[in-house]
PDB file of C-alpha atoms in Angstrom:
ATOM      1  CA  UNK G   1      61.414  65.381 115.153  1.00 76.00           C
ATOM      2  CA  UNK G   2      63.115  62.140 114.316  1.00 85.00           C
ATOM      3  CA  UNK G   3      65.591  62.213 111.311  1.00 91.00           C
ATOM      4  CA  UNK G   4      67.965  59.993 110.531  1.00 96.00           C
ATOM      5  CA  UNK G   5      71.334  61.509 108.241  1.00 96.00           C
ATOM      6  CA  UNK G   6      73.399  59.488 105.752  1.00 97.00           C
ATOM      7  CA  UNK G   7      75.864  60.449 102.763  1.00 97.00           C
ATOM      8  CA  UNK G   8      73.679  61.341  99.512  1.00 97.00           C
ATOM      9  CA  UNK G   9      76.314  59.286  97.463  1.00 98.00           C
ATOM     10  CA  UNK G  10      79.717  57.738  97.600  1.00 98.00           C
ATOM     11  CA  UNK G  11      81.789  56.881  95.060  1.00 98.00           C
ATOM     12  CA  UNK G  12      85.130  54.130  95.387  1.00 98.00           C
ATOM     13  CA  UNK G  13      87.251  51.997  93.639  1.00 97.00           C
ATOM     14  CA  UNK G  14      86.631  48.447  92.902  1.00 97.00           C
ATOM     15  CA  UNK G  15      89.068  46.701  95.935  1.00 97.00           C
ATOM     16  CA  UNK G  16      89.295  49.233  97.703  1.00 98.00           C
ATOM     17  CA  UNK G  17      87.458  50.002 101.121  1.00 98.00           C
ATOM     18  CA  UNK G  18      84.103  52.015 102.028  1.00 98.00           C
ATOM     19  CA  UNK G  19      83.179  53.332 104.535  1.00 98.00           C
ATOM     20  CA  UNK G  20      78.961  54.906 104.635  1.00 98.00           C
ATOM     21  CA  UNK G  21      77.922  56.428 107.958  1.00 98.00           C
ATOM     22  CA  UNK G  22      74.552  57.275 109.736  1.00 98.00           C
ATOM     23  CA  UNK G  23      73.803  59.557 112.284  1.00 98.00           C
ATOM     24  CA  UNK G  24      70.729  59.442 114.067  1.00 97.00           C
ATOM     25  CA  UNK G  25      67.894  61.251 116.324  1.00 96.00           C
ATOM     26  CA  UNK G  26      65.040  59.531 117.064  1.00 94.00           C
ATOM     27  CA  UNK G  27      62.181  59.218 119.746  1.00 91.00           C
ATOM     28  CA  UNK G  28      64.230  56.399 122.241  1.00 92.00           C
ATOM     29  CA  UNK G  29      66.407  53.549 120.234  1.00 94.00           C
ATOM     30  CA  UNK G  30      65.540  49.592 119.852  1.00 92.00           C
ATOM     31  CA  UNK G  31      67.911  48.789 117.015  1.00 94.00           C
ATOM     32  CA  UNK G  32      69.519  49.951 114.122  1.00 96.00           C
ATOM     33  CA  UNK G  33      69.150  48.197 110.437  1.00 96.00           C
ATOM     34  CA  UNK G  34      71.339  48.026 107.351  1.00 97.00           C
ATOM     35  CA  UNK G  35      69.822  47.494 104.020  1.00 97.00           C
ATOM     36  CA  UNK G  36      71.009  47.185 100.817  1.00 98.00           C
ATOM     37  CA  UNK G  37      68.615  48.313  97.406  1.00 97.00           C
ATOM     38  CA  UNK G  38      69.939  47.903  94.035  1.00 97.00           C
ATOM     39  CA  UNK G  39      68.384  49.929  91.325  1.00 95.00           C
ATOM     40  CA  UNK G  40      64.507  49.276  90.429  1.00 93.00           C
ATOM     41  CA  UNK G  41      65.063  46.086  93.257  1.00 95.00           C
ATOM     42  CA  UNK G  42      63.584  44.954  96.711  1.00 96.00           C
ATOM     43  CA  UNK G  43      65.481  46.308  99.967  1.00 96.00           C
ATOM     44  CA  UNK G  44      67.814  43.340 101.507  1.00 96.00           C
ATOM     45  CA  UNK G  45      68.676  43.083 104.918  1.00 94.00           C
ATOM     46  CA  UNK G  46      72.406  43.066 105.403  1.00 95.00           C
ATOM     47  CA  UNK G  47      73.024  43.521 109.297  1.00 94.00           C
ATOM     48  CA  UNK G  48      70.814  44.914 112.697  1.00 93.00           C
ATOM     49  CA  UNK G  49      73.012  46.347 115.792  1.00 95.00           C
ATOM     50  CA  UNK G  50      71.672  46.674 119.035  1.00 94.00           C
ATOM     51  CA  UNK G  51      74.372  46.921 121.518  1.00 95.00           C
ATOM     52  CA  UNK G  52      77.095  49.163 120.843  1.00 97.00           C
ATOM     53  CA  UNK G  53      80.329  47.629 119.208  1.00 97.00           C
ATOM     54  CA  UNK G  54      81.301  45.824 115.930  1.00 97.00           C
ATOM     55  CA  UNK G  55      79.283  43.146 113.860  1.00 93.00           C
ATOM     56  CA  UNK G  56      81.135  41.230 111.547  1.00 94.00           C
ATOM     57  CA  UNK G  57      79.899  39.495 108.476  1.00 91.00           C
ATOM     58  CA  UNK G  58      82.060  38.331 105.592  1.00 95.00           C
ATOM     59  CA  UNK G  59      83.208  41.254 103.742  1.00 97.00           C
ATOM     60  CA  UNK G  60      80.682  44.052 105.400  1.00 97.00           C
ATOM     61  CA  UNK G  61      80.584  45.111 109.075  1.00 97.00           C
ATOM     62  CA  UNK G  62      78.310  47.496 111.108  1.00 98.00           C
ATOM     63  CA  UNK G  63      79.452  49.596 113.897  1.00 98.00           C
ATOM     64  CA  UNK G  64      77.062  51.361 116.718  1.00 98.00           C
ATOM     65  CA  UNK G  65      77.733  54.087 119.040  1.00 98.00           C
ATOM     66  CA  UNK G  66      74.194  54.397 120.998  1.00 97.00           C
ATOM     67  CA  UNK G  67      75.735  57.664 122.845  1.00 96.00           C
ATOM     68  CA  UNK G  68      76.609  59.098 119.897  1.00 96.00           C
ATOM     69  CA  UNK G  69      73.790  57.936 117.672  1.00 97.00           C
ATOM     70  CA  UNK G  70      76.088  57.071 114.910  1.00 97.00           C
ATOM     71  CA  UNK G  71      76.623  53.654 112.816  1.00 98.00           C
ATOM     72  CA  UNK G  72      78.663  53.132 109.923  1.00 98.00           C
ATOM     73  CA  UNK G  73      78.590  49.793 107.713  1.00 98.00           C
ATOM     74  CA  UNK G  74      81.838  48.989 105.908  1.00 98.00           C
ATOM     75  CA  UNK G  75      82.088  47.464 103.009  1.00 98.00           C
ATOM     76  CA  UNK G  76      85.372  45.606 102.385  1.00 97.00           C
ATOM     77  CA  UNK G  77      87.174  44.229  99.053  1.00 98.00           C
ATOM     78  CA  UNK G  78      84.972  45.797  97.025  1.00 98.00           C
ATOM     79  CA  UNK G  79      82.670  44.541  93.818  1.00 98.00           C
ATOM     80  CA  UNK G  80      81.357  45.766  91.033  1.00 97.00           C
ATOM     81  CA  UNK G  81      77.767  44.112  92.196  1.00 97.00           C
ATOM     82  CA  UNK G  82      78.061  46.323  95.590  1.00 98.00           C
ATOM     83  CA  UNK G  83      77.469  49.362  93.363  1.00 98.00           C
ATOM     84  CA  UNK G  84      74.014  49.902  95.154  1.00 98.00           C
ATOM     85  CA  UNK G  85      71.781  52.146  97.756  1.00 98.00           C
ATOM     86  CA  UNK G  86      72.014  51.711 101.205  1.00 98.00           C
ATOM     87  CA  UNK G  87      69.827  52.427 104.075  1.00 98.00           C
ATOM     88  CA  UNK G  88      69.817  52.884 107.634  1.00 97.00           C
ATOM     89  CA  UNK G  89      67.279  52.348 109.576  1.00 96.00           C
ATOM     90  CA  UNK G  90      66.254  52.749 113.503  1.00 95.00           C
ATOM     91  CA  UNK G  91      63.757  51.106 115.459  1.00 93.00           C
ATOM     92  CA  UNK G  92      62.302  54.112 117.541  1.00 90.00           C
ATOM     93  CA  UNK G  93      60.865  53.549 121.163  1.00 89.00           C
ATOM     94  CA  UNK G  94      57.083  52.494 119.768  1.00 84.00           C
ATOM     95  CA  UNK G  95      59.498  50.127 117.300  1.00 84.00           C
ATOM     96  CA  UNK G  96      58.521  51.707 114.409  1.00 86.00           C
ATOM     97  CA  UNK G  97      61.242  52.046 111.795  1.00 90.00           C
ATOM     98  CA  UNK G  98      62.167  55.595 110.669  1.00 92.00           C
ATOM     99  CA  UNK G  99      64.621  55.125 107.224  1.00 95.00           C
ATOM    100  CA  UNK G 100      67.437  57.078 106.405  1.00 95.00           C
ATOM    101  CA  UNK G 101      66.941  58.350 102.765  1.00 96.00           C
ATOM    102  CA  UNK G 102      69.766  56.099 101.179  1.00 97.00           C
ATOM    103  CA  UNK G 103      73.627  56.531 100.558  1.00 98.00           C
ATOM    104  CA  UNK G 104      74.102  55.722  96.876  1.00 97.00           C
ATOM    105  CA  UNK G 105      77.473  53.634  96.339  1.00 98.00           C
ATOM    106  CA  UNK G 106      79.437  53.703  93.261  1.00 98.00           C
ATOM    107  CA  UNK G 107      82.154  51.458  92.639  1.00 98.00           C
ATOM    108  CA  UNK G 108      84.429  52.546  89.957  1.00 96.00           C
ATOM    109  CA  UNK G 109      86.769  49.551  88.269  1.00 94.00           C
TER     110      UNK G 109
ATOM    111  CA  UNK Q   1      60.386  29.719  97.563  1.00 60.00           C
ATOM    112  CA  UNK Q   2      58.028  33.301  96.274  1.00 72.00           C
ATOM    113  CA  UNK Q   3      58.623  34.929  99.948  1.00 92.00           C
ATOM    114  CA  UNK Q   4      56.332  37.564  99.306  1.00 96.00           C
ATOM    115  CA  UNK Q   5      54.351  38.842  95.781  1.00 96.00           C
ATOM    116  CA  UNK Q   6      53.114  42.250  94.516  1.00 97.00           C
ATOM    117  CA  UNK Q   7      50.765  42.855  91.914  1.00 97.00           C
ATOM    118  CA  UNK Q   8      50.444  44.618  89.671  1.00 97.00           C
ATOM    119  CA  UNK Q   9      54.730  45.118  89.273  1.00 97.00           C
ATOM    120  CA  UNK Q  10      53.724  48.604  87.186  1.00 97.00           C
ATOM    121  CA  UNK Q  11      50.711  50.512  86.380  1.00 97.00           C
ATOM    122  CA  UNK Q  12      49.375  53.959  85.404  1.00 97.00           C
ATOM    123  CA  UNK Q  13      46.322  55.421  86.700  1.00 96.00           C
ATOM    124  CA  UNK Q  14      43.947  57.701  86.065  1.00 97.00           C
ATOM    125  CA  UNK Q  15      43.311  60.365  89.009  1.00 98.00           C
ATOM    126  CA  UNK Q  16      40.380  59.315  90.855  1.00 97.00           C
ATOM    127  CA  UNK Q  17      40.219  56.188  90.196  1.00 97.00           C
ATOM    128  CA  UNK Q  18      40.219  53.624  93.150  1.00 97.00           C
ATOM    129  CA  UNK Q  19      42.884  50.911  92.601  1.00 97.00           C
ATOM    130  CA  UNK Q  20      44.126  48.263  94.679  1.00 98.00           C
ATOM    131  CA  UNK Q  21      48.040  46.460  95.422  1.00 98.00           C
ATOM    132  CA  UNK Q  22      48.062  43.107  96.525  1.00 98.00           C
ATOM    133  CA  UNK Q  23      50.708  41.379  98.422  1.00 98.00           C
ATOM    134  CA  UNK Q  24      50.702  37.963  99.167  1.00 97.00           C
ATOM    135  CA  UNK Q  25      53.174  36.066 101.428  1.00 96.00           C
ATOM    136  CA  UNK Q  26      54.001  32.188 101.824  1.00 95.00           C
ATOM    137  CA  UNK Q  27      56.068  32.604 105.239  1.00 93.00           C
ATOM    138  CA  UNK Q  28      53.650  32.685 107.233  1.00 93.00           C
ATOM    139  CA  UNK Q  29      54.968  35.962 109.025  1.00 93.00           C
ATOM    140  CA  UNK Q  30      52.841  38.007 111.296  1.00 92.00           C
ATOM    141  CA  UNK Q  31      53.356  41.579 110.764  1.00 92.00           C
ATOM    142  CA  UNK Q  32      53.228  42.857 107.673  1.00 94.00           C
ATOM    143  CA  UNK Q  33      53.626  46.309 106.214  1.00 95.00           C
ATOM    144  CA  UNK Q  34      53.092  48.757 103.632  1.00 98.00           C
ATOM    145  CA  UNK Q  35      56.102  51.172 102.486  1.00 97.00           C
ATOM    146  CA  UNK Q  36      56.672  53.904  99.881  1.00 98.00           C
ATOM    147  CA  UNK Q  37      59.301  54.971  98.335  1.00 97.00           C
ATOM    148  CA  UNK Q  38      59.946  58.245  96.731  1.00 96.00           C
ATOM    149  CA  UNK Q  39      63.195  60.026  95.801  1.00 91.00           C
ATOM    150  CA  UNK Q  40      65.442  61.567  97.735  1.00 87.00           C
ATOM    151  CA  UNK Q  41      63.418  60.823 100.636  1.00 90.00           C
ATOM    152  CA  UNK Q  42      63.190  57.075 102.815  1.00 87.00           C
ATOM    153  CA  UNK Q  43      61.145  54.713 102.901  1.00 94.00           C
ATOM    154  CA  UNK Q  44      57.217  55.488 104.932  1.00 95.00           C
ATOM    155  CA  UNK Q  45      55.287  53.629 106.210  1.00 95.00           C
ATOM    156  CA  UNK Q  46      51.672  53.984 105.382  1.00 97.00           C
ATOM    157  CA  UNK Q  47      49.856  50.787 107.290  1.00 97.00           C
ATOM    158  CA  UNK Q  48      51.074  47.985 109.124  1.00 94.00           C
ATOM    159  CA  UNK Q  49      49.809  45.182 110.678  1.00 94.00           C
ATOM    160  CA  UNK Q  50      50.932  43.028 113.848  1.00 90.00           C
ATOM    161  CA  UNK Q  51      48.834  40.045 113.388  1.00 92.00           C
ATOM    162  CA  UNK Q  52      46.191  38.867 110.832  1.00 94.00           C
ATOM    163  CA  UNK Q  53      42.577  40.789 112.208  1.00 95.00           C
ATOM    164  CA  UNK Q  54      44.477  44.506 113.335  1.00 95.00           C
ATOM    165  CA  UNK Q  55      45.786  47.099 111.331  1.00 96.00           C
ATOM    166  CA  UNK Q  56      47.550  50.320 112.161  1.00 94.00           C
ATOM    167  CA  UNK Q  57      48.476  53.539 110.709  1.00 95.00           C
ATOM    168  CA  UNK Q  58      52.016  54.104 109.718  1.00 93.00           C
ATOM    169  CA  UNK Q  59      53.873  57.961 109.190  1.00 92.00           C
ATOM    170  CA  UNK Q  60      51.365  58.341 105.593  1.00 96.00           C
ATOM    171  CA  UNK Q  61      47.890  56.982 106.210  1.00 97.00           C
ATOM    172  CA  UNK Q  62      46.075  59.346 104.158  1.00 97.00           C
ATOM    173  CA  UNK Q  63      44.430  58.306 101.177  1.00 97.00           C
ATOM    174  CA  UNK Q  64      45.437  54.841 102.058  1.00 98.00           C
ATOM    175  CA  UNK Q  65      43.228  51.966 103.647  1.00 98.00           C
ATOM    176  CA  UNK Q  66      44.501  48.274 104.151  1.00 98.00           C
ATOM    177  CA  UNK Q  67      42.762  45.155 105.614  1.00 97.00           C
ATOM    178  CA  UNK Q  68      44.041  41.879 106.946  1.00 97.00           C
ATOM    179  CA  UNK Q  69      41.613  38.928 106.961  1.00 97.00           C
ATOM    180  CA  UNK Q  70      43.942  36.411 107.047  1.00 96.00           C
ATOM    181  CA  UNK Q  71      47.682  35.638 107.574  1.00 96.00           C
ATOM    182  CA  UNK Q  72      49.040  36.118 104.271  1.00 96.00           C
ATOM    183  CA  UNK Q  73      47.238  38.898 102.110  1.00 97.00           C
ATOM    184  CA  UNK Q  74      47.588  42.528 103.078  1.00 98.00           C
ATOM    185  CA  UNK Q  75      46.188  44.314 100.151  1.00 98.00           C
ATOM    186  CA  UNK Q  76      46.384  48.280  99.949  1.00 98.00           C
ATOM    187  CA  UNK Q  77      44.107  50.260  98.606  1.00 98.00           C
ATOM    188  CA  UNK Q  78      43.459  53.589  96.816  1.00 98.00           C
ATOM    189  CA  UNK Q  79      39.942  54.921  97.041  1.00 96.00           C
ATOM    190  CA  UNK Q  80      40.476  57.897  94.887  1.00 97.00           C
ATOM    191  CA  UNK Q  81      43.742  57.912  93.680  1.00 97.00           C
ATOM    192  CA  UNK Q  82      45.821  61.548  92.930  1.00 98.00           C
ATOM    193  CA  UNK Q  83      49.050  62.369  91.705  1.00 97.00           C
ATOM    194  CA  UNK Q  84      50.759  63.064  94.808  1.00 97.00           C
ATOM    195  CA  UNK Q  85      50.319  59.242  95.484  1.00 98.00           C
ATOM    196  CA  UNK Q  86      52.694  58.097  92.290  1.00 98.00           C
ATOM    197  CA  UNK Q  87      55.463  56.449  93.463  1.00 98.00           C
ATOM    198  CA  UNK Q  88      56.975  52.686  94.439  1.00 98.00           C
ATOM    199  CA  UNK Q  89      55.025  50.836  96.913  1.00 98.00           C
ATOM    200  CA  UNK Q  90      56.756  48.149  98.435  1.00 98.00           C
ATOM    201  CA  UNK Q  91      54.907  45.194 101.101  1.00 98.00           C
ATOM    202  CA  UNK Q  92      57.318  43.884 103.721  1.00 96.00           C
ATOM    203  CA  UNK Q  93      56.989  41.102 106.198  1.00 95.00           C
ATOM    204  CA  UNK Q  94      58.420  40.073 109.504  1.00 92.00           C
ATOM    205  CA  UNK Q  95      58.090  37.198 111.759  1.00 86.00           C
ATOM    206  CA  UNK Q  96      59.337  39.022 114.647  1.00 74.00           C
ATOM    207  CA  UNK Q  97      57.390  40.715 117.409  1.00 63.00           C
ATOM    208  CA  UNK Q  98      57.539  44.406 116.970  1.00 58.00           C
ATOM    209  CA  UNK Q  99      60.101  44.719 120.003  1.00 55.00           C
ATOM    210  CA  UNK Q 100      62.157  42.018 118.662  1.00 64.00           C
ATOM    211  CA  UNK Q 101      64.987  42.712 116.206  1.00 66.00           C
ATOM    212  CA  UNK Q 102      63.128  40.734 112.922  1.00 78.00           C
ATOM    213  CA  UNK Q 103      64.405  42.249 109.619  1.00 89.00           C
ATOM    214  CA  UNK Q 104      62.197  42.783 106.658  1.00 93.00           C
ATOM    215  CA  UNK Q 105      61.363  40.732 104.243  1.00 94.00           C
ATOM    216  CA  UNK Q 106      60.374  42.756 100.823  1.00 96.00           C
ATOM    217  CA  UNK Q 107      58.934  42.423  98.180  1.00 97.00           C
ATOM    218  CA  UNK Q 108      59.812  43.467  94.599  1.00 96.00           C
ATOM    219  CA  UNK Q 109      57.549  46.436  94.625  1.00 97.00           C
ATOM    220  CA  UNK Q 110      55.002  48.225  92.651  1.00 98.00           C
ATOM    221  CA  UNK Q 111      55.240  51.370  90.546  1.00 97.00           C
ATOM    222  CA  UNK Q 112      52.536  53.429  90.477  1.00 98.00           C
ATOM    223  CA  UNK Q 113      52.092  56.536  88.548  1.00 98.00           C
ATOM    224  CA  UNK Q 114      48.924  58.664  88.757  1.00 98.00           C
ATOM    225  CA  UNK Q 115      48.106  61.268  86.378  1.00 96.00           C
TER     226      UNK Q 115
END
């Protein structure tokens, strides 16, 4: 079966650096997504790696290792408003998304 | 800029009674999809659809029906709703082929509880 693995929750300090990783299995890969879902809100789209390597954007990156099947997003100089859920997601061989089930991030001041 | 609208936001149900959630987009996006959410598990897909006039079933079909007469409304429906089916239903969009990257575009969802 396909399943996709992440942290159930995380908890950091307001500054400070986090790191959330995914681990994947899926049927063939076509891209992996990061979301982010605050409480009772809409999933956001915060970065999509296909090749394997480092995406930068302002304070939050996303790494891929296809061989491994393994991503992690980090989060840097933290904020109180990244307390949040986030979700990986992979796009499977007949590009259907299967979702991770969330990493809950606290941030702590 | 609305992006793309659910109604209703929140609503209890009786079980067995058919109810529909609309979703209405102004980006003029091709595929669209239907999502739940439940806890502690990700999101599933329940329908999708590529292009305005097709539909497809997602991972949860069951209970479930969508249509798609036109680019922007994708509503879901629940012929005979049951418990089992409470939960947060969120429509997405995309305006990317489905082997292109395209993220999702949400909406703000729709809690359902059945009882």
């Amino acid at each position: 079966g396909q399943n996709i693995d992440q942290p159930t929750e995380m908890t950091a300090t307001e500054g400070a650096i986090v790191q959330i990783n995914c681990t994947y299995q899926t049927s063939g890969f076509n891209g992996l997504f990061w979301y982010q879902q605050h409480a009772g809100e809409a999933p956001t789209f915060l970065s999509y790696n296909v090749l394997d390597g480092l995406e930068e954007k302002g304070r939050f990156s996303s790494f891929l290792s296809r061989s491994k099947g393994y991503s992690y997003l980090l989060l840097k100089e933290l904020q109180m408003k990244d307390s949040a859920s986030y979700l990986c997601a992979v796009k499977d061989s007949n590009y259907q998304l299967i979702w991770g089930a969330g990493t809950k991030l606290i941030i702590k001041p | 800029i609305a992006g793309i609208t659910q109604a209703p936001t929140s609503q209890i149900l009786a079980a067995g009674r058919r109810m529909t959630l609309r979703c209405t987009q102004d980006m003029r996006h091709n595929a669209m999809y239907w999502y739940r959410q439940d806890l502690g598990l990700g999101l599933r897909l329940i329908h999708y659809s590529n292009t305005a006039g097709t539909t497809g079933k997602g991972e949860v079909p069951d209970g479930y029906s969508v249509s798609r007469a036109n680019t922007d409304d994708f509503p879901l429906t629940l012929a005979s709703a049951v418990p089992s089916q409470t939960s947060v239903y969120f429509c997405a969009s995309s305006d990317s082929a489905p082997g292109e990257g395209g993220e999702l575009f949400f909406g703000e969802g729709s809690r359902l509880t059945v009882l």
